[in-house]
mmCIF file of C-alpha atoms in Angstrom:
data_model
loop_
_atom_site.group_PDB
_atom_site.id
_atom_site.type_symbol
_atom_site.label_atom_id
_atom_site.label_comp_id
_atom_site.label_asym_id
_atom_site.label_seq_id
_atom_site.Cartn_x
_atom_site.Cartn_y
_atom_site.Cartn_z
ATOM 1 C CA CYS T 1 -8.684 28.825 11.789
ATOM 2 C CA GLY T 2 -6.998 25.634 12.103
ATOM 3 C CA SER T 3 -6.412 23.137 15.914
ATOM 4 C CA GLU T 4 -5.967 24.862 18.750
ATOM 5 C CA CYS T 5 -4.480 22.950 21.919
ATOM 6 C CA ALA T 6 -5.352 23.239 25.712
ATOM 7 C CA ASP T 7 -3.241 21.505 27.996
ATOM 8 C CA TYR T 8 -5.103 20.498 31.456
ATOM 9 C CA SER T 9 -4.381 18.994 33.971
ATOM 10 C CA ILE T 10 -6.003 15.134 34.959
ATOM 11 C CA LEU T 11 -4.552 13.208 37.811
ATOM 12 C CA ASN T 12 -1.330 13.864 40.361
ATOM 13 C CA PRO T 13 0.048 9.823 40.879
ATOM 14 C CA LEU T 14 3.127 9.533 43.471
ATOM 15 C CA GLY T 15 5.791 10.247 40.670
ATOM 16 C CA VAL T 16 7.462 13.582 41.377
ATOM 17 C CA PHE T 17 5.771 15.425 38.100
ATOM 18 C CA PRO T 18 2.444 16.224 38.209
ATOM 19 C CA ALA T 19 0.686 14.561 34.914
ATOM 20 C CA PHE T 20 -1.624 16.590 32.288
ATOM 21 C CA CYS T 21 -3.079 16.111 29.125
ATOM 22 C CA ARG T 22 -3.259 17.876 26.138
ATOM 23 C CA ASN T 23 -6.441 18.584 23.920
ATOM 24 C CA ILE T 24 -6.255 19.363 20.276
ATOM 25 C CA ILE T 25 -9.689 21.171 19.152
ATOM 26 C CA LEU T 26 -9.469 20.739 15.478
ATOM 27 C CA ASN T 27 -11.455 24.041 15.638
ATOM 28 C CA ASN T 28 -13.147 25.036 12.408
ATOM 29 C CA PRO T 29 -16.543 24.336 11.814
ATOM 30 C CA ARG T 30 -17.985 26.354 9.272
ATOM 31 C CA LYS T 31 -15.653 24.597 7.054
ATOM 32 C CA ARG T 32 -16.300 20.766 8.883
ATOM 33 C CA ASN T 33 -12.978 21.388 9.924
ATOM 34 C CA ALA T 34 -11.350 20.311 6.647
ATOM 35 C CA LEU T 35 -7.844 19.331 6.770
ATOM 36 C CA SER T 36 -6.743 21.961 4.855
ATOM 37 C CA LEU T 37 -2.952 22.822 4.670
ATOM 38 C CA SER T 38 -2.828 25.239 6.988
ATOM 39 C CA MET T 39 -4.703 23.142 9.398
ATOM 40 C CA LEU T 40 -2.081 20.314 8.978
ATOM 41 C CA ARG T 41 0.026 22.758 9.906
ATOM 42 C CA SER T 42 -1.121 23.588 12.931
ATOM 43 C CA LEU T 43 -2.187 19.723 14.318
ATOM 44 C CA ARG T 44 1.351 19.068 13.206
ATOM 45 C CA GLU T 45 2.749 22.168 15.213
ATOM 46 C CA ASP T 46 0.207 21.467 18.794
ATOM 47 C CA LEU T 47 1.155 17.323 18.755
ATOM 48 C CA LEU T 48 5.111 18.373 18.513
ATOM 49 C CA HIS T 49 4.476 21.097 21.402
ATOM 50 C CA ASP T 50 6.780 20.131 24.234
ATOM 51 C CA ALA T 51 5.704 16.134 22.710
ATOM 52 C CA LYS T 52 8.777 15.209 25.695
ATOM 53 C CA SER T 53 7.669 17.114 28.155
ATOM 54 C CA LYS T 54 7.394 14.502 31.731
ATOM 55 C CA GLU T 55 4.256 15.952 32.817
ATOM 56 C CA LEU T 56 2.485 15.363 29.156
ATOM 57 C CA ARG T 57 1.028 11.690 29.463
ATOM 58 C CA VAL T 58 -1.955 12.133 26.586
ATOM 59 C CA ILE T 59 -3.399 13.899 23.618
ATOM 60 C CA VAL T 60 -6.815 13.867 22.671
ATOM 61 C CA ILE T 61 -7.778 15.052 19.586
ATOM 62 C CA SER T 62 -11.906 16.411 19.297
ATOM 63 C CA ALA T 63 -13.612 19.164 17.069
ATOM 64 C CA GLU T 64 -15.988 21.333 17.412
ATOM 65 C CA GLY T 65 -18.991 21.353 15.488
ATOM 66 C CA PRO T 66 -21.218 18.881 14.228
ATOM 67 C CA VAL T 67 -18.439 17.391 12.058
ATOM 68 C CA PHE T 68 -15.470 15.714 13.739
ATOM 69 C CA CYS T 69 -13.748 16.197 10.342
ATOM 70 C CA SER T 70 -14.487 16.005 6.516
ATOM 71 C CA GLY T 71 -11.379 15.466 5.182
ATOM 72 C CA HIS T 72 -9.011 17.473 2.775
ATOM 73 C CA ASP T 73 -10.682 21.019 2.073
ATOM 74 C CA LEU T 74 -11.727 19.812 -1.617
ATOM 75 C CA LYS T 75 -10.749 23.551 -2.580
ATOM 76 C CA GLU T 76 -7.547 23.210 -2.872
ATOM 77 C CA LEU T 77 -7.777 20.207 -4.604
ATOM 78 C CA SER T 78 -9.082 22.105 -7.547
ATOM 79 C CA SER T 79 -7.032 22.744 -10.672
ATOM 80 C CA GLU T 80 -6.502 26.327 -9.692
ATOM 81 C CA ASP T 81 -4.005 24.874 -7.325
ATOM 82 C CA ASP T 82 -0.719 23.336 -9.637
ATOM 83 C CA VAL T 83 0.918 20.529 -8.610
ATOM 84 C CA LYS T 84 3.166 20.870 -6.384
ATOM 85 C CA HIS T 85 0.487 22.435 -4.087
ATOM 86 C CA HIS T 86 -1.448 19.301 -4.468
ATOM 87 C CA SER T 87 1.950 17.350 -3.541
ATOM 88 C CA GLN T 88 2.103 19.526 -0.772
ATOM 89 C CA VAL T 89 -1.260 18.708 1.293
ATOM 90 C CA PHE T 90 -1.024 15.247 1.304
ATOM 91 C CA GLU T 91 2.777 15.338 1.913
ATOM 92 C CA MET T 92 1.679 16.923 4.974
ATOM 93 C CA CYS T 93 -1.362 14.992 5.340
ATOM 94 C CA ALA T 94 1.192 11.741 5.754
ATOM 95 C CA GLU T 95 3.878 13.084 7.837
ATOM 96 C CA VAL T 96 1.143 14.293 10.518
ATOM 97 C CA MET T 97 -0.653 10.923 10.505
ATOM 98 C CA THR T 98 2.716 9.108 10.714
ATOM 99 C CA LEU T 99 3.822 11.245 13.478
ATOM 100 C CA ILE T 100 0.833 10.736 15.839
ATOM 101 C CA GLN T 101 2.189 6.625 15.642
ATOM 102 C CA LYS T 102 5.412 7.939 15.910
ATOM 103 C CA LEU T 103 5.375 10.352 19.558
ATOM 104 C CA PRO T 104 5.785 9.012 22.722
ATOM 105 C CA VAL T 105 2.086 9.270 24.466
ATOM 106 C CA PRO T 106 -0.848 7.802 23.569
ATOM 107 C CA VAL T 107 -3.152 9.717 21.321
ATOM 108 C CA ILE T 108 -6.904 9.356 21.776
ATOM 109 C CA ALA T 109 -9.332 10.544 18.955
ATOM 110 C CA GLN T 110 -12.423 11.752 20.716
ATOM 111 C CA VAL T 111 -15.314 11.627 17.806
ATOM 112 C CA ASN T 112 -18.642 13.133 17.974
ATOM 113 C CA GLY T 113 -20.466 13.020 14.377
ATOM 114 C CA LEU T 114 -19.017 12.983 11.138
ATOM 115 C CA ALA T 115 -15.616 11.441 10.037
ATOM 116 C CA THR T 116 -14.684 11.172 6.464
ATOM 117 C CA ALA T 117 -12.314 10.529 4.055
ATOM 118 C CA ALA T 118 -8.540 12.153 5.600
ATOM 119 C CA GLY T 119 -10.892 12.719 9.086
ATOM 120 C CA CYS T 120 -11.968 9.177 8.838
ATOM 121 C CA GLN T 121 -7.747 8.425 8.674
ATOM 122 C CA LEU T 122 -7.168 10.461 10.955
ATOM 123 C CA VAL T 123 -9.229 8.275 13.836
ATOM 124 C CA ALA T 124 -7.500 5.077 11.983
ATOM 125 C CA SER T 125 -4.189 6.742 12.831
ATOM 126 C CA CYS T 126 -4.937 7.376 16.448
ATOM 127 C CA ASP T 127 -3.555 4.759 19.156
ATOM 128 C CA ILE T 128 -7.358 5.025 21.230
ATOM 129 C CA ALA T 129 -10.547 6.107 19.165
ATOM 130 C CA VAL T 130 -13.807 7.319 21.370
ATOM 131 C CA ALA T 131 -16.930 7.516 19.600
ATOM 132 C CA SER T 132 -19.919 9.209 20.593
ATOM 133 C CA GLU T 133 -23.035 6.751 19.392
ATOM 134 C CA LYS T 134 -23.743 9.761 16.850
ATOM 135 C CA SER T 135 -20.495 9.017 14.804
ATOM 136 C CA GLN T 136 -20.025 8.087 11.695
ATOM 137 C CA PHE T 137 -17.339 7.126 9.472
ATOM 138 C CA ALA T 138 -16.950 6.871 5.495
ATOM 139 C CA THR T 139 -14.300 7.408 2.755
ATOM 140 C CA PRO T 140 -16.296 8.663 -0.045
ATOM 141 C CA GLY T 141 -13.462 9.891 -2.608
ATOM 142 C CA VAL T 142 -14.822 7.312 -5.065
ATOM 143 C CA ASN T 143 -17.762 9.266 -5.135
ATOM 144 C CA ILE T 144 -16.396 12.373 -6.817
ATOM 145 C CA GLY T 145 -13.672 11.303 -8.491
ATOM 146 C CA LEU T 146 -10.800 11.009 -5.990
ATOM 147 C CA PHE T 147 -10.280 7.298 -4.466
ATOM 148 C CA CYS T 148 -9.097 7.805 -0.363
ATOM 149 C CA SER T 149 -5.614 6.294 -1.428
ATOM 150 C CA THR T 150 -4.071 7.614 1.472
ATOM 151 C CA PRO T 151 -7.170 7.179 3.525
ATOM 152 C CA ALA T 152 -6.031 3.477 2.489
ATOM 153 C CA VAL T 153 -3.075 2.952 4.522
ATOM 154 C CA ALA T 154 -4.388 3.623 8.231
ATOM 155 C CA LEU T 155 -7.989 2.336 7.301
ATOM 156 C CA GLY T 156 -6.273 -1.047 5.645
ATOM 157 C CA ARG T 157 -4.414 -1.281 8.693
ATOM 158 C CA SER T 158 -7.536 -0.835 11.438
ATOM 159 C CA LEU T 159 -10.363 -2.969 9.801
ATOM 160 C CA PRO T 160 -10.244 -6.077 8.180
ATOM 161 C CA ARG T 161 -9.408 -5.612 4.614
ATOM 162 C CA LYS T 162 -13.076 -6.628 2.836
ATOM 163 C CA VAL T 163 -14.504 -4.403 5.116
ATOM 164 C CA ALA T 164 -12.310 -1.537 4.234
ATOM 165 C CA LEU T 165 -12.436 -2.282 0.435
ATOM 166 C CA GLU T 166 -16.104 -2.510 0.822
ATOM 167 C CA MET T 167 -15.820 1.206 2.647
ATOM 168 C CA LEU T 168 -13.425 2.866 -0.204
ATOM 169 C CA PHE T 169 -15.504 0.899 -2.843
ATOM 170 C CA THR T 170 -18.857 2.458 -2.012
ATOM 171 C CA GLY T 171 -18.269 5.216 0.076
ATOM 172 C CA GLU T 172 -20.704 3.921 2.368
ATOM 173 C CA PRO T 173 -20.987 4.955 5.920
ATOM 174 C CA LEU T 174 -19.976 2.981 8.868
ATOM 175 C CA SER T 175 -22.124 3.640 12.308
ATOM 176 C CA ALA T 176 -20.427 4.063 15.804
ATOM 177 C CA HIS T 177 -21.728 0.551 16.451
ATOM 178 C CA GLU T 178 -20.106 -0.644 13.125
ATOM 179 C CA ALA T 179 -17.049 0.731 13.282
ATOM 180 C CA LEU T 180 -16.168 -0.212 17.128
ATOM 181 C CA MET T 181 -17.487 -4.019 15.799
ATOM 182 C CA HIS T 182 -14.789 -3.462 13.184
ATOM 183 C CA GLY T 183 -12.033 -2.101 15.046
ATOM 184 C CA LEU T 184 -11.554 1.132 13.765
ATOM 185 C CA VAL T 185 -13.180 2.445 16.898
ATOM 186 C CA SER T 186 -12.205 1.615 20.836
ATOM 187 C CA LYS T 187 -15.099 2.487 23.051
ATOM 188 C CA VAL T 188 -18.790 3.847 21.592
ATOM 189 C CA VAL T 189 -20.788 5.590 24.624
ATOM 190 C CA PRO T 190 -23.811 7.799 24.478
ATOM 191 C CA GLU T 191 -22.949 11.555 23.824
ATOM 192 C CA ASP T 192 -23.253 12.887 26.858
ATOM 193 C CA LYS T 193 -20.753 10.504 28.094
ATOM 194 C CA LEU T 194 -18.328 11.153 25.601
ATOM 195 C CA GLU T 195 -16.083 13.680 27.272
ATOM 196 C CA GLU T 196 -16.370 11.570 30.865
ATOM 197 C CA GLU T 197 -15.438 8.128 28.906
ATOM 198 C CA THR T 198 -11.988 9.750 27.206
ATOM 199 C CA MET T 199 -11.297 11.393 30.331
ATOM 200 C CA LYS T 200 -11.542 7.670 32.515
ATOM 201 C CA ILE T 201 -9.148 6.647 29.586
ATOM 202 C CA SER T 202 -6.624 9.427 30.113
ATOM 203 C CA GLN T 203 -6.583 9.023 34.436
ATOM 204 C CA LYS T 204 -5.815 5.758 33.807
ATOM 205 C CA ILE T 205 -3.463 5.719 31.198
ATOM 206 C CA CYS T 206 -1.600 9.053 33.523
ATOM 207 C CA ALA T 207 -1.483 6.357 36.394
ATOM 208 C CA SER T 208 1.172 4.590 34.236
ATOM 209 C CA SER T 209 5.120 5.517 34.267
ATOM 210 C CA LYS T 210 5.597 7.485 30.594
ATOM 211 C CA SER T 211 9.004 6.275 30.002
ATOM 212 C CA VAL T 212 7.323 2.269 30.112
ATOM 213 C CA LEU T 213 4.461 3.894 28.113
ATOM 214 C CA ALA T 214 6.307 5.293 25.408
ATOM 215 C CA LEU T 215 8.840 2.197 24.890
ATOM 216 C CA GLY T 216 5.664 0.471 25.067
ATOM 217 C CA LYS T 217 4.034 2.258 21.554
ATOM 218 C CA ALA T 218 7.256 2.346 19.980
ATOM 219 C CA THR T 219 7.474 -1.452 20.348
ATOM 220 C CA PHE T 220 3.880 -2.127 19.457
ATOM 221 C CA TYR T 221 4.583 -0.388 16.110
ATOM 222 C CA ARG T 222 7.745 -1.311 15.385
ATOM 223 C CA GLN T 223 6.511 -5.153 15.565
ATOM 224 C CA MET T 224 3.312 -5.043 13.435
ATOM 225 C CA THR T 225 5.056 -4.506 10.329
ATOM 226 C CA GLN T 226 7.700 -8.122 10.827
ATOM 227 C CA ASP T 227 6.948 -11.361 10.992
ATOM 228 C CA LEU T 228 6.243 -13.284 13.291
ATOM 229 C CA ASP T 229 9.982 -14.362 14.360
ATOM 230 C CA THR T 230 11.382 -11.195 14.210
ATOM 231 C CA ALA T 231 8.361 -9.835 16.231
ATOM 232 C CA TYR T 232 9.328 -12.115 18.686
ATOM 233 C CA LYS T 233 13.055 -11.566 18.724
ATOM 234 C CA ILE T 234 12.386 -7.647 18.648
ATOM 235 C CA THR T 235 10.227 -7.319 21.700
ATOM 236 C CA THR T 236 12.151 -10.408 23.906
ATOM 237 C CA GLN T 237 14.741 -8.398 23.781
ATOM 238 C CA VAL T 238 12.119 -4.573 25.056
ATOM 239 C CA MET T 239 10.933 -6.698 27.437
ATOM 240 C CA VAL T 240 14.951 -7.318 28.754
ATOM 241 C CA ASP T 241 15.718 -3.627 28.430
ATOM 242 C CA ASN T 242 11.999 -2.466 30.212
ATOM 243 C CA LEU T 243 13.881 -4.641 33.081
ATOM 244 C CA THR T 244 16.729 -2.201 33.161
ATOM 245 C CA LEU T 245 14.432 0.393 33.365
ATOM 246 C CA ARG T 246 14.322 2.615 36.807
ATOM 247 C CA ASP T 247 11.224 2.370 36.348
ATOM 248 C CA GLY T 248 10.790 -1.546 36.064
ATOM 249 C CA GLN T 249 12.115 -2.379 38.398
ATOM 250 C CA GLU T 250 10.147 -0.132 40.838
ATOM 251 C CA GLY T 251 7.431 -1.360 39.670
ATOM 252 C CA ILE T 252 8.066 -5.100 39.926
ATOM 253 C CA GLU T 253 9.195 -4.239 43.570
ATOM 254 C CA ALA T 254 6.399 -2.214 44.360
ATOM 255 C CA PHE T 255 4.194 -4.889 43.471
ATOM 256 C CA ILE T 256 5.993 -7.310 45.740
ATOM 257 C CA GLN T 257 5.902 -4.802 48.425
ATOM 258 C CA LYS T 258 2.004 -4.670 48.273
ATOM 259 C CA ARG T 259 2.499 -0.566 47.853
ATOM 260 C CA LYS T 260 1.533 1.919 44.847
ATOM 261 C CA PRO T 261 5.037 2.452 42.395
ATOM 262 C CA VAL T 262 6.044 5.815 42.780
ATOM 263 C CA TRP T 263 7.548 6.625 39.013
ATOM 264 C CA SER T 264 10.354 8.429 37.823
ATOM 265 C CA HIS T 265 8.684 8.983 34.340
ATOM 266 C CA SER T 266 12.566 8.952 33.052
ATOM 267 C CA ARG T 267 14.624 6.326 30.815
ATOM 268 C CA ASP T 268 17.236 6.112 33.838
ATOM 269 C CA GLU T 269 18.338 2.766 34.005
ATOM 270 C CA LYS T 270 18.526 0.903 37.666
ATOM 271 C CA LYS T 271 21.745 1.164 39.083
#
């Protein structure tokens, strides 16, 4: 078992192309949706599938069962497997996590249950995370002698350093509301409202220009690694570039004319 995906129409704005959302479901609840090598490969394939389509506007990652994701499959990390296999697991995991931020569409984690170790890393790597009130987040690798060093990359970039380190040093979980307070998730809602809230965010995203969002997402992650002066230099140029896009001018003209914009969702420049 791995992940499975389904595309569904979510909104049809005034643009030429219908919009749809891709829901990628981690579907191995018997193994607590562990990120085995096969699961990671399946997840990568689902993320990349038709990612540049003008119709695709948002990707949601959810899961079957009471555990969102328990992290790596520890049976794959036993001494019975060689170092080469262990390297493949961690390298594939890193590829998937970085791929999420490189995709041209926003990726939302819809979390309902426990997310631990690499599962917590997956939540931290998504652009947005909506969690149910019963969800918990932990990096308990230290308790079994395998420090969560790769999850720490995403965790350390999402949480205050001391909060991240307490999670990593103790393995103690954060509640959903603690995760919200510290910035690991975007929203916390009752379990019966989780899908509705995720859909509401997806619909809002679908109402905007895909090309503008893609430019904005790429620029956000690029500038976050820079010093302040460099970040402003990069984003100043991107604002200028944004204005040359057909959708950049369409949005301004629509605002001035007090009408809804008609997006092209293309990277074409305004002639």
